[in-house]
Structure formats: C-alpha cells, structure tokens
C-alpha cells in the first residue's frame, strides 16, 4: 500500500478523533497560539496584500475573511489566514520536520470547518490529522527541502491542508488519496526570499492551505492524483528534497506516537534555527551577569542551520529588511545581549540601523 493510501486511511478514520487527551490539549494549544500570531500579524498590517486579494477573490460566502468583516470562499479565507498566522514569523515549529505546523493546518481547518458547519470536535480532529501529516512529512527528510532551496512548510503543508479539507468534507479514502496526489503537484515554496527579504515566505502557508483545499475540491469533482505522490520516482521527495527520505517515518506509529505533542511554541519572533543560540545568550546574561563591552561571542552552529542563519556573512551583519534580521544569528544575538530580550520590536524597520547592534554582531 502506498504512503498516501495509508495516510489517508488513517486521517479519515477514527484515529484523529480518538487521540489521547494530551494530544488534544496540544492541538488546542497550538490552534490558540496560531490565532494569537494571526491577531498580532493583523495589528501590524503585515499581511495586508493577502487580505486585500482574498477579499477581491470574493466567491460564495462560505467562510469569514479575517480582518475584513466580510465573507468569501473557503479558499480565499485560507489564503488570508495562513499568511496572517505566519506574517511575523512568530508561529510554532516542529523542529524534527522544520515545518510551521499551525500556519498550514489552522487556515484549512477554520475555513473548511466554517464552510461545512463542522462542530468544534470535528475541526479539532481534522486539525490533529493535519498536524500529524505535516510533521511526519517534514521529519521523514529533515532539512532536505531546505537543502534544495524550498520551504518545507509549503512543500509539506499543502498535503496537510488537503488532509484537513478531505476530512471536513467527508471524502472517502480513495478520493482523499486523489486530493493528496493533486496537492503534491502544488508543493513548492522557494527560499529565494533569503537573498532579497521579499514577503514570499509570509505567503507560503496561505498558498499551501488554499491549494490544499483546492486539491480536495478537485478530487471531489472527479480529478485524479497519483497515489505514489509521496514516495514515487517523481514524487514529493524525489523531485523536491535534497536528501533521501525515510518514508517509513510517515506511517510508522500512526495513532500510537504523536508528533503533535512535539510541536513547540516560539519564544522569539525569528527563525527557529537560532533559538538555541538565543537561549544560550540569554542564559549567559542571567548566569554570568555580562556587563561592559563584550569582546567576542562564539556560537557553535549545526551546518544545516549555519547555511540559513549565518551565511552570507555580509548580509547577516547588515540586515536590510526585518526578514534579513530575523534570519541573522549574529544580529539577533547581539540585540539580545544588548537589550536583554528579543521581541517584535527588535525587528522593527527603525531598529535595523542600530549601530550598537551592528558593532556587536561583527564580533559574533
């Protein structure tokens, strides 16, 4: 049996609804955290283009369009919500798969749940199915999508959104497999924003959620997708991952071990790959009572992480945009050591020209 068939069979069955209490609580915690990051993104105006486009798309009044007081299609609502959740890079992360789980799952669960009149329990079960899907797909090939220059959140998130939509639409397993196959052809998310500071990263979860819903609808309408979309010779990993995948990790232990409980809520609104270094810097402030001028800071960074948050050195020492700074370990560590904290204000445009941060960053 292919991975997609096994995954769809579990996701549409009783397993997600019968998840242990600790899994249900974890899913609720992350959904609430996603709402919080969406509210913060809306207040900051960080997702205005996606919200404007979602409103312009119109469509039947299936779901609430966030920040507008209007209603539109579930696809449009998911586009706006996914972008809002991820807009400030403060949303949760599954470290094993390096995916922003809630940013891809919540928009589809909320939009399709509202569209179908689902109960809270039904939305929660669909979200758990989505969480397990996106985390397991990412963890099957850690850092492999990033090694190829792709954002794992979008590459895996579109399939998770398709699972969420399929469950809430009450599709049969065969149709859900088609939805996964169609969703896989929409997987992507280029990391080129790292070189320019463009806002495409913010859009990736919204695009993934919207595309996952579209995939489920296309499958329901009779379109077919390859059931080998995940492990096939031209499937998700063969085409988009820069390293071999252990696809057994996707289906082994389904309903027995729960990746949902391994998602972590971000303490800093910045790339998760440097959080351990920020924690170490914060501990140094507390324990060593650093004062006066700091001569040098040495950080030991995994090569997979260094390629994203330490290189190229010139861009990391002089970030041009908030996203540059959020992906700069030297700059962020310097800001924490000088201010004692890293907050949303740390990455405000007005903060990027701080000479004291730049001077210390050059010594990291």
Coordinates of N, CA, C and O in Angstrom, one line a residue, residues 172-324:
X172 N -14.3 10.1 0.9 CA -13.9 8.7 1.1 C -12.4 8.6 0.9 O -11.8 9.5 0.3
X173 N -11.8 7.6 1.5 CA -10.3 7.5 1.4 C -9.8 7.5 0.0 O -8.7 8.1 -0.2
X174 N -10.4 6.9 -0.9 CA -9.9 6.9 -2.3 C -9.9 8.3 -2.9 O -8.9 8.7 -3.5
X175 N -10.9 9.1 -2.6 CA -10.9 10.5 -3.1 C -9.9 11.3 -2.4 O -9.3 12.2 -2.9
X176 N -9.7 11.0 -1.1 CA -8.7 11.8 -0.3 C -7.3 11.5 -0.9 O -6.4 12.4 -0.9
X177 N -7.0 10.3 -1.3 CA -5.8 9.9 -2.0 C -5.6 10.8 -3.2 O -4.5 11.3 -3.5
X178 N -6.6 10.9 -4.0 CA -6.5 11.8 -5.2 C -6.2 13.2 -4.8 O -5.4 13.9 -5.4
X179 N -6.8 13.7 -3.7 CA -6.6 15.0 -3.2 C -5.1 15.2 -2.8 O -4.5 16.2 -3.1
X180 N -4.5 14.2 -2.2 CA -3.1 14.2 -1.8 C -2.2 14.3 -3.1 O -1.3 15.0 -3.2
X181 N -2.6 13.5 -4.1 CA -1.9 13.4 -5.3 C -1.9 14.8 -6.0 O -0.9 15.2 -6.6
X182 N -3.1 15.4 -6.0 CA -3.2 16.7 -6.7 C -2.4 17.8 -5.8 O -1.8 18.7 -6.4
X183 N -2.5 17.7 -4.5 CA -1.8 18.7 -3.7 C -0.3 18.6 -3.9 O 0.4 19.6 -3.9
X184 N 0.2 17.4 -4.1 CA 1.6 17.2 -4.3 C 2.2 18.0 -5.5 O 3.3 18.4 -5.5
X185 N 1.3 18.1 -6.5 CA 1.7 18.9 -7.7 C 1.7 20.4 -7.5 O 2.2 21.1 -8.3
X186 N 1.3 20.8 -6.3 CA 1.3 22.2 -6.0 C 2.3 22.5 -4.9 O 2.4 23.6 -4.4
X187 N 3.1 21.5 -4.5 CA 4.1 21.7 -3.4 C 5.2 22.6 -4.0 O 5.6 22.4 -5.1
X188 N 5.8 23.4 -3.1 CA 6.9 24.2 -3.5 C 7.3 25.2 -2.4 O 7.3 24.8 -1.2
X189 N 7.6 26.4 -2.8 CA 7.9 27.5 -1.8 C 9.4 27.8 -1.9 O 10.2 27.3 -1.0
X190 N 9.8 28.6 -2.8 CA 11.3 28.9 -2.9 C 11.8 29.7 -1.8 O 11.1 30.6 -1.3
X191 N 13.0 29.4 -1.4 CA 13.7 30.1 -0.3 C 14.4 31.4 -0.8 O 15.2 32.0 0.0
X192 N 14.2 31.8 -2.0 CA 14.9 32.9 -2.5 C 14.7 34.2 -1.8 O 15.5 35.1 -1.8
X193 N 13.6 34.2 -1.0 CA 13.4 35.4 -0.1 C 14.6 35.7 0.8 O 14.8 36.8 1.3
X194 N 15.4 34.6 1.1 CA 16.5 34.8 2.0 C 17.5 35.8 1.4 O 18.3 36.4 2.1
X195 N 17.5 35.9 0.1 CA 18.5 36.8 -0.6 C 18.0 38.2 -0.8 O 18.8 39.1 -1.0
X196 N 16.7 38.4 -0.7 CA 16.1 39.7 -1.0 C 15.3 40.3 0.1 O 15.0 41.5 0.0
X197 N 14.8 39.5 1.1 CA 13.9 40.0 2.1 C 12.5 40.1 1.6 O 11.7 40.7 2.3
X198 N 12.2 39.5 0.5 CA 10.8 39.6 0.0 C 9.8 38.9 0.9 O 10.2 38.1 1.7
X199 N 8.5 39.2 0.7 CA 7.5 38.7 1.6 C 6.9 37.4 1.2 O 5.9 36.9 1.7
X200 N 7.6 36.7 0.2 CA 7.0 35.4 -0.2 C 6.9 34.4 0.9 O 6.0 33.6 0.9
X201 N 7.9 34.4 1.8 CA 7.8 33.5 2.9 C 6.5 33.6 3.7 O 5.9 32.6 4.1
X202 N 6.1 34.8 3.9 CA 4.8 35.0 4.6 C 3.6 34.4 3.9 O 2.7 33.9 4.5
X203 N 3.7 34.4 2.6 CA 2.6 33.9 1.8 C 2.5 32.4 1.7 O 1.5 31.8 1.4
X204 N 3.7 31.7 1.9 CA 3.7 30.3 1.7 C 2.7 29.5 2.4 O 2.0 28.6 1.8
X205 N 2.4 29.7 3.8 CA 1.4 28.9 4.4 C 0.0 29.2 3.9 O -0.8 28.3 3.8
X206 N -0.3 30.4 3.5 CA -1.6 30.8 3.0 C -1.8 30.1 1.6 O -2.9 29.5 1.3
X207 N -0.7 30.1 0.8 CA -0.8 29.4 -0.5 C -1.0 27.9 -0.3 O -1.7 27.3 -1.1
X208 N -0.3 27.4 0.6 CA -0.4 25.9 0.9 C -1.8 25.5 1.3 O -2.4 24.6 0.8
X209 N -2.3 26.3 2.3 CA -3.7 26.0 2.8 C -4.7 26.1 1.7 O -5.6 25.3 1.5
X210 N -4.6 27.2 0.9 CA -5.6 27.4 -0.2 C -5.5 26.3 -1.2 O -6.5 25.8 -1.7
X211 N -4.2 26.0 -1.6 CA -4.0 24.9 -2.6 C -4.5 23.6 -2.1 O -5.0 22.8 -2.9
X212 N -4.3 23.3 -0.8 CA -4.8 22.0 -0.3 C -6.3 21.9 -0.4 O -6.9 20.8 -0.7
X213 N -7.0 23.0 -0.1 CA -8.5 23.0 -0.2 C -8.9 22.8 -1.7 O -9.8 22.0 -2.0
X214 N -8.2 23.5 -2.5 CA -8.5 23.3 -4.0 C -8.3 21.9 -4.4 O -9.1 21.3 -5.2
X215 N -7.2 21.3 -3.9 CA -6.9 19.9 -4.3 C -8.1 19.0 -3.8 O -8.5 18.1 -4.6
X216 N -8.6 19.2 -2.6 CA -9.7 18.3 -2.1 C -10.9 18.6 -2.9 O -11.7 17.6 -3.3
X217 N -11.2 19.8 -3.3 CA -12.4 20.1 -4.2 C -12.2 19.5 -5.6 O -13.2 19.0 -6.1
X218 N -11.0 19.6 -6.1 CA -10.8 19.0 -7.4 C -11.0 17.5 -7.4 O -11.6 16.9 -8.3
X219 N -10.5 16.8 -6.3 CA -10.7 15.4 -6.2 C -12.2 15.1 -6.0 O -12.7 14.1 -6.6
X220 N -12.9 15.8 -5.2 CA -14.3 15.6 -5.0 C -15.1 15.7 -6.3 O -16.1 15.1 -6.5
X221 N -14.6 16.6 -7.2 CA -15.2 16.8 -8.5 C -14.9 15.8 -9.6 O -15.4 15.8 -10.7
X222 N -13.9 14.9 -9.2 CA -13.6 13.8 -10.1 C -12.2 13.8 -10.7 O -11.8 12.9 -11.4
X223 N -11.4 14.8 -10.3 CA -10.0 14.9 -10.8 C -9.2 13.8 -10.0 O -9.5 13.5 -8.9
X224 N -8.2 13.2 -10.7 CA -7.4 12.2 -10.0 C -6.0 12.7 -9.8 O -5.5 13.6 -10.4
X225 N -5.4 12.0 -8.8 CA -4.0 12.3 -8.5 C -3.2 11.0 -8.2 O -3.8 10.0 -7.8
X226 N -1.9 11.0 -8.4 CA -1.1 9.8 -8.3 C -1.1 9.3 -6.8 O -0.7 10.1 -5.9
X227 N -1.3 8.1 -6.6 CA -1.3 7.6 -5.2 C 0.2 7.4 -4.7 O 0.5 7.2 -3.5
X228 N 1.1 7.5 -5.7 CA 2.5 7.4 -5.3 C 3.2 8.8 -5.2 O 4.4 9.0 -5.3
X229 N 2.3 9.8 -4.9 CA 2.8 11.2 -4.9 C 3.9 11.4 -3.9 O 4.7 12.3 -4.1
X230 N 4.0 10.6 -2.9 CA 4.9 10.9 -1.8 C 6.3 10.2 -2.1 O 7.3 10.8 -2.1
X231 N 6.2 8.8 -2.3 CA 7.4 8.1 -2.5 C 7.8 7.7 -3.9 O 8.8 7.0 -4.2
X232 N 7.0 8.1 -4.9 CA 7.2 7.7 -6.3 C 8.5 8.3 -6.9 O 9.1 9.2 -6.3
X233 N 8.9 7.8 -8.1 CA 10.1 8.2 -8.7 C 10.1 9.7 -9.1 O 11.2 10.3 -9.3
X234 N 8.9 10.3 -9.2 CA 8.8 11.7 -9.5 C 7.9 12.4 -8.4 O 7.3 13.4 -8.7
X235 N 7.9 11.8 -7.2 CA 7.1 12.3 -6.2 C 7.7 13.4 -5.3 O 8.7 14.0 -5.7
X236 N 7.1 13.6 -4.2 CA 7.4 14.8 -3.4 C 8.9 14.8 -3.1 O 9.6 15.8 -3.3
X237 N 9.5 13.7 -2.6 CA 10.9 13.7 -2.1 C 11.8 13.6 -3.3 O 12.9 14.3 -3.3
X238 N 11.5 12.8 -4.3 CA 12.4 12.6 -5.4 C 12.6 13.9 -6.2 O 13.7 14.2 -6.6
X239 N 11.5 14.7 -6.2 CA 11.5 15.9 -7.0 C 12.0 17.1 -6.2 O 12.7 18.0 -6.8
X240 N 11.6 17.2 -4.9 CA 11.8 18.4 -4.2 C 12.8 18.3 -3.0 O 13.2 19.4 -2.5
X241 N 13.2 17.2 -2.6 CA 14.1 17.1 -1.5 C 15.6 16.9 -1.9 O 15.8 16.2 -2.9
X242 N 16.5 17.5 -1.2 CA 17.9 17.4 -1.5 C 18.6 16.3 -0.9 O 19.8 16.1 -1.1
X243 N 17.9 15.4 -0.1 CA 18.5 14.3 0.6 C 17.4 13.1 0.5 O 16.3 13.4 0.4
X244 N 17.9 11.9 0.7 CA 17.0 10.8 0.7 C 16.0 10.9 1.9 O 16.3 11.4 3.0
X245 N 14.8 10.4 1.7 CA 13.8 10.4 2.8 C 13.5 9.0 3.3 O 13.6 8.0 2.6
X246 N 13.2 9.0 4.6 CA 12.8 7.7 5.3 C 11.3 7.7 5.3 O 10.7 8.2 6.4
X247 N 10.7 7.3 4.3 CA 9.2 7.4 4.2 C 8.5 6.6 5.2 O 7.3 6.8 5.5
X248 N 9.2 5.6 5.8 CA 8.5 4.8 6.8 C 8.2 5.6 8.0 O 7.2 5.3 8.8
X249 N 8.9 6.7 8.2 CA 8.6 7.6 9.4 C 7.2 8.3 9.2 O 6.7 8.7 10.2
X250 N 6.7 8.3 8.0 CA 5.4 9.0 7.8 C 4.3 8.1 8.4 O 3.3 8.6 9.0
X251 N 4.3 6.8 8.2 CA 3.2 6.0 8.6 C 3.5 5.1 9.8 O 2.5 4.7 10.5
X252 N 4.7 4.9 10.2 CA 5.0 4.1 11.4 C 4.5 4.7 12.6 O 4.7 5.9 12.8
X253 N 3.7 4.0 13.4 CA 3.3 4.5 14.7 C 2.1 5.5 14.6 O 1.8 6.2 15.6
X254 N 1.4 5.6 13.4 CA 0.3 6.4 13.3 C -0.8 6.0 14.3 O -1.2 4.8 14.4
X255 N -1.2 6.9 15.1 CA -2.2 6.6 16.2 C -1.6 6.1 17.4 O -2.3 5.8 18.4
X256 N -0.3 5.9 17.5 CA 0.4 5.4 18.6 C 1.4 6.4 19.2 O 1.5 6.6 20.4
X257 N 2.2 6.9 18.3 CA 3.1 8.0 18.7 C 2.6 9.3 18.0 O 2.1 9.3 16.8
X258 N 2.7 10.4 18.7 CA 2.1 11.6 18.2 C 3.0 12.8 18.1 O 3.6 13.3 19.0
X259 N 3.3 13.2 16.8 CA 4.1 14.3 16.6 C 3.5 15.7 17.0 O 4.2 16.6 17.2
X260 N 2.2 15.7 17.1 CA 1.5 16.9 17.6 C 2.0 17.4 18.9 O 2.1 18.6 19.1
X261 N 2.4 16.5 19.8 CA 2.9 16.9 21.1 C 4.4 17.4 21.0 O 4.9 17.8 22.0
X262 N 5.0 17.3 19.9 CA 6.4 17.7 19.7 C 6.6 19.0 19.0 O 7.7 19.4 18.7
X263 N 5.4 19.6 18.7 CA 5.5 21.0 18.1 C 5.8 21.9 19.3 O 5.3 21.8 20.4
X264 N 6.6 22.9 19.0 CA 7.0 23.9 20.1 C 6.5 25.3 19.7 O 6.5 25.7 18.5
X265 N 6.1 26.0 20.7 CA 5.7 27.4 20.5 C 6.9 28.3 20.6 O 7.8 28.2 21.5
X266 N 7.1 29.3 19.7 CA 8.3 30.1 19.6 C 8.4 31.1 20.8 O 7.4 31.8 21.0
X267 N 9.5 31.2 21.4 CA 9.8 32.2 22.4 C 10.3 33.5 21.7 O 10.3 34.6 22.4
X268 N 10.7 33.4 20.5 CA 11.3 34.6 19.8 C 10.6 34.7 18.4 O 10.5 33.7 17.7
X269 N 10.4 35.9 17.9 CA 9.8 36.0 16.6 C 10.8 36.0 15.5 O 11.0 37.0 14.7
X270 N 11.6 34.9 15.4 CA 12.7 34.8 14.5 C 12.9 33.4 14.1 O 12.2 32.5 14.7
X271 N 13.8 33.1 13.1 CA 14.0 31.8 12.6 C 14.3 30.8 13.8 O 15.2 31.1 14.6
X272 N 13.6 29.7 13.8 CA 13.8 28.7 14.9 C 15.2 28.1 14.9 O 15.6 27.7 16.0
X273 N 15.9 28.2 13.8 CA 17.2 27.5 13.8 C 18.2 28.2 14.7 O 19.3 27.7 14.9
X274 N 17.9 29.4 15.1 CA 18.9 30.1 16.0 C 18.3 30.3 17.4 O 19.0 30.9 18.3
X275 N 17.2 29.7 17.7 CA 16.6 29.8 19.0 C 17.5 29.2 20.1 O 17.6 29.8 21.2
X276 N 18.2 28.1 19.9 CA 19.0 27.5 20.9 C 20.2 28.5 21.2 O 20.6 28.6 22.3
X277 N 20.7 29.2 20.2 CA 21.8 30.1 20.4 C 21.3 31.3 21.2 O 21.9 31.9 22.1
X278 N 20.1 31.8 20.9 CA 19.5 32.9 21.7 C 19.2 32.5 23.1 O 19.5 33.3 24.0
X279 N 18.8 31.3 23.3 CA 18.6 30.7 24.7 C 19.9 30.8 25.4 O 20.0 31.1 26.6
X280 N 21.0 30.3 24.7 CA 22.3 30.3 25.4 C 22.8 31.7 25.7 O 23.4 32.0 26.8
X281 N 22.5 32.7 24.8 CA 22.9 34.1 25.1 C 22.1 34.6 26.3 O 22.7 35.3 27.2
X282 N 20.8 34.3 26.4 CA 20.0 34.7 27.5 C 20.5 34.1 28.8 O 20.5 34.8 29.8
X283 N 20.9 32.9 28.7 CA 21.4 32.2 29.9 C 22.7 32.8 30.4 O 23.0 33.0 31.6
X284 N 23.5 33.2 29.4 CA 24.8 33.9 29.8 C 24.5 35.2 30.5 O 25.2 35.6 31.4
X285 N 23.5 35.9 30.0 CA 23.2 37.2 30.7 C 22.8 37.0 32.1 O 23.1 37.7 33.0
X286 N 22.0 35.9 32.3 CA 21.4 35.6 33.7 C 22.5 35.1 34.6 O 22.6 35.5 35.7
X287 N 23.3 34.2 34.1 CA 24.3 33.5 34.9 C 25.6 34.2 35.1 O 26.2 34.2 36.2
X288 N 26.1 34.8 34.0 CA 27.4 35.4 34.1 C 27.3 36.9 34.4 O 28.3 37.6 34.7
X289 N 26.1 37.5 34.3 CA 25.9 38.9 34.5 C 26.8 39.8 33.7 O 27.5 40.6 34.1
X290 N 26.7 39.5 32.4 CA 27.6 40.2 31.4 C 27.4 41.7 31.6 O 26.3 42.2 31.6
X291 N 28.5 42.4 31.6 CA 28.4 43.9 31.7 C 29.6 44.5 30.9 O 30.6 43.8 30.6
X292 N 29.5 45.8 30.6 CA 30.6 46.4 29.9 C 30.6 45.9 28.4 O 29.7 45.4 27.9
X293 N 31.7 46.1 27.8 CA 31.8 45.8 26.4 C 32.2 44.3 26.2 O 33.0 43.8 26.9
X294 N 31.5 43.6 25.3 CA 31.7 42.2 25.0 C 32.8 42.1 23.9 O 32.6 42.6 22.8
X295 N 33.9 41.4 24.2 CA 35.0 41.3 23.3 C 34.6 40.4 22.1 O 35.0 40.7 21.0
X296 N 34.0 39.3 22.4 CA 33.7 38.3 21.4 C 32.6 37.3 21.8 O 32.5 37.1 23.0
X297 N 31.9 36.8 20.9 CA 30.8 35.8 21.1 C 31.1 34.7 20.2 O 31.2 34.9 19.0
X298 N 31.2 33.5 20.7 CA 31.4 32.3 19.9 C 30.2 31.4 20.0 O 29.8 31.0 21.1
X299 N 29.6 31.1 18.9 CA 28.4 30.2 18.8 C 28.8 29.0 18.0 O 29.4 29.1 16.9
X300 N 28.4 27.8 18.5 CA 28.6 26.6 17.7 C 27.2 26.2 17.1 O 26.2 26.0 17.7
X301 N 27.2 26.2 15.7 CA 26.0 26.1 15.0 C 26.1 24.9 14.0 O 27.1 24.7 13.3
X302 N 25.0 24.1 13.9 CA 25.0 23.0 13.0 C 25.1 23.5 11.6 O 24.5 24.5 11.2
X303 N 25.8 22.8 10.7 CA 26.0 23.2 9.3 C 24.7 23.5 8.6 O 24.5 24.4 7.8
X304 N 23.6 22.7 8.9 CA 22.3 22.9 8.2 C 21.7 24.2 8.6 O 21.1 24.9 7.8
X305 N 21.9 24.6 9.9 CA 21.4 25.8 10.4 C 22.3 27.0 9.9 O 21.8 28.1 9.5
X306 N 23.6 26.8 10.0 CA 24.5 27.9 9.6 C 24.3 28.4 8.2 O 24.4 29.6 7.9
X307 N 23.9 27.5 7.3 CA 23.7 27.9 5.9 C 22.5 28.9 5.8 O 22.5 29.6 4.8
X308 N 21.7 28.9 6.7 CA 20.5 29.8 6.7 C 20.6 31.0 7.6 O 20.2 32.1 7.2
X309 N 21.2 30.8 8.8 CA 21.2 32.0 9.7 C 22.6 32.6 9.9 O 22.7 33.6 10.6
X310 N 23.6 32.0 9.3 CA 24.9 32.6 9.4 C 25.6 33.1 8.1 O 26.6 33.7 8.1
X311 N 25.0 32.7 7.0 CA 25.6 32.9 5.7 C 24.5 33.6 4.8 O 23.3 33.2 4.9
X312 N 25.0 34.4 3.8 CA 26.3 35.0 3.7 C 26.6 36.0 4.8 O 25.7 36.8 5.2
X313 N 27.8 36.1 5.2 CA 28.2 36.9 6.4 C 27.8 38.3 6.3 O 27.4 39.0 7.2
X314 N 28.1 38.9 5.1 CA 27.8 40.3 4.9 C 26.4 40.7 5.1 O 26.0 41.7 5.7
X315 N 25.5 39.9 4.6 CA 24.1 40.1 4.7 C 23.6 39.9 6.2 O 22.7 40.6 6.7
X316 N 24.2 39.0 6.9 CA 23.8 38.8 8.3 C 24.3 39.9 9.2 O 23.7 40.1 10.2
X317 N 25.4 40.5 8.9 CA 25.9 41.6 9.7 C 25.2 42.9 9.5 O 25.2 43.8 10.4
X318 N 24.6 43.1 8.3 CA 24.0 44.4 8.0 C 22.6 44.1 7.3 O 22.4 44.3 6.1
X319 N 21.7 43.6 8.1 CA 20.4 43.2 7.5 C 19.7 44.5 6.9 O 19.6 45.5 7.5
X320 N 19.1 44.3 5.7 CA 18.4 45.4 5.0 C 16.9 45.4 5.3 O 16.3 46.5 5.1
X321 N 16.4 44.3 5.7 CA 14.9 44.2 6.0 C 14.7 43.5 7.3 O 15.6 42.8 7.8
X322 N 13.5 43.6 7.8 CA 13.2 42.8 9.0 C 13.4 41.3 8.8 O 13.9 40.6 9.8
X323 N 13.1 40.8 7.7 CA 13.3 39.4 7.4 C 14.8 39.0 7.4 O 15.2 38.0 7.9
X324 N 15.6 39.9 6.9 CA 17.0 39.7 6.9 C 17.5 39.5 8.4 O 18.2 38.6 8.7

